[in-house]
Amino acid sequence: MRKPMDISEIETGVVGLGMMGSSIAVALCIAGHPVKAVAPVKNELENAKKTIAQLLQHAADSGLLQHSKPHYWKRMTLSEDYSILQNCRLVQECVIEDKNAKARVYQKIVDQTKRDTVISSNTSAIPVSILQDMVPEPGRFLGIHWAEPAYMTRFMEITKGEKTADSHAKWVYELAHLWGKEPTFLQKDIRGFVTNRLMYAVYREIFHLIESGETSIEDADKAFRYDAGSWMTFMGIFERMDQMGLSDFRETFHRVFPKLSNTSRVPEMMQEMVAGKVRGVQQARGLYAYSPEEARAWENAFAKFNKEIYHLADNYQKIKNE
């Protein structure tokens, strides 16, 4: 049985208020924490205020708020001043995936917080074991990897580095359940964690099929959306194998595995997109063509979908646990 915790008395900090950091700040505040959010980049603060207001409204429209929006604003402090972190027991870093930038941020966090403050990173690319050596008492450092939108997804990966203390990792793991998550707990700092390794295997294969002329972007998306997409929210991969029966999988593995791509190069199509500074829906230009109106409609539809899938997943998880 988990020990009860009064998270209303546990101050949390977020450093880095881009889309992900703002979303995490909202998630922690909705869960009940007082939140101290720092914008380390020039001109980020005003944009963050607008983004957080939009995210709170989305959370309200999705039925996730137990109180009025002003209640949450009163429990959230936004600033460019790191000193607001001084009483935080947990600080989440959400800055760019650059070791030097993160090191500078960690030094500023350390300068303003207590020696037992847990420091975490939302990194999906840099090993936690490397990052934790950038702070004194590296045993209090770990990875907390969120999904977007942070306040409306059940996903979370908690990752120990080589020096992470069990007590800190277990404390965060307990907190994560109070945040409405179904967290995975990685005892070892593996490159890419679990979710990225799974998804990047899919990305590699899908680009291989496109570049080989085996299928189109549209048909590849349909195959993924209407097959895997039809069951993934309800069950995981191993649950799916149990549900389908295991004997067929062994034979399929034998026949298909040798045919899968094992390239280590970045797909040419992706290199061309990045070189052309293409940014997808944000720019109304990507692997698909969008008008500005279609891009906005896509974003609005995705927000509505997130609301519905969150509640659907929650309902069926409760049924499975009965």
PDB file of N, CA and C in Angstrom, residues 31 85 148 259 279:
ATOM      1  N   ALA A  31      -2.377  18.666 -10.325  1.00  0.00           N
ATOM      2  CA  ALA A  31      -2.266  17.547  -9.386  1.00  0.00           C
ATOM      3  C   ALA A  31      -2.343  18.011  -7.936  1.00  0.00           C
ATOM      4  N   LEU A  85      12.846  29.111  -6.507  1.00  0.00           N
ATOM      5  CA  LEU A  85      12.947  27.653  -6.341  1.00  0.00           C
ATOM      6  C   LEU A  85      13.421  27.243  -4.955  1.00  0.00           C
ATOM      7  N   GLU A 148       3.396  14.651 -24.064  1.00  0.00           N
ATOM      8  CA  GLU A 148       2.629  15.873 -24.311  1.00  0.00           C
ATOM      9  C   GLU A 148       1.213  15.515 -24.764  1.00  0.00           C
ATOM     10  N   LYS A 259      13.770  -9.498 -42.612  1.00  0.00           N
ATOM     11  CA  LYS A 259      13.416  -8.558 -43.678  1.00  0.00           C
ATOM     12  C   LYS A 259      13.381  -7.102 -43.201  1.00  0.00           C
ATOM     13  N   ARG A 279       8.926  22.444 -40.457  1.00  0.00           N
ATOM     14  CA  ARG A 279       8.550  22.168 -39.068  1.00  0.00           C
ATOM     15  C   ARG A 279       7.165  21.532 -38.928  1.00  0.00           C
TER      16      ARG A 279
END
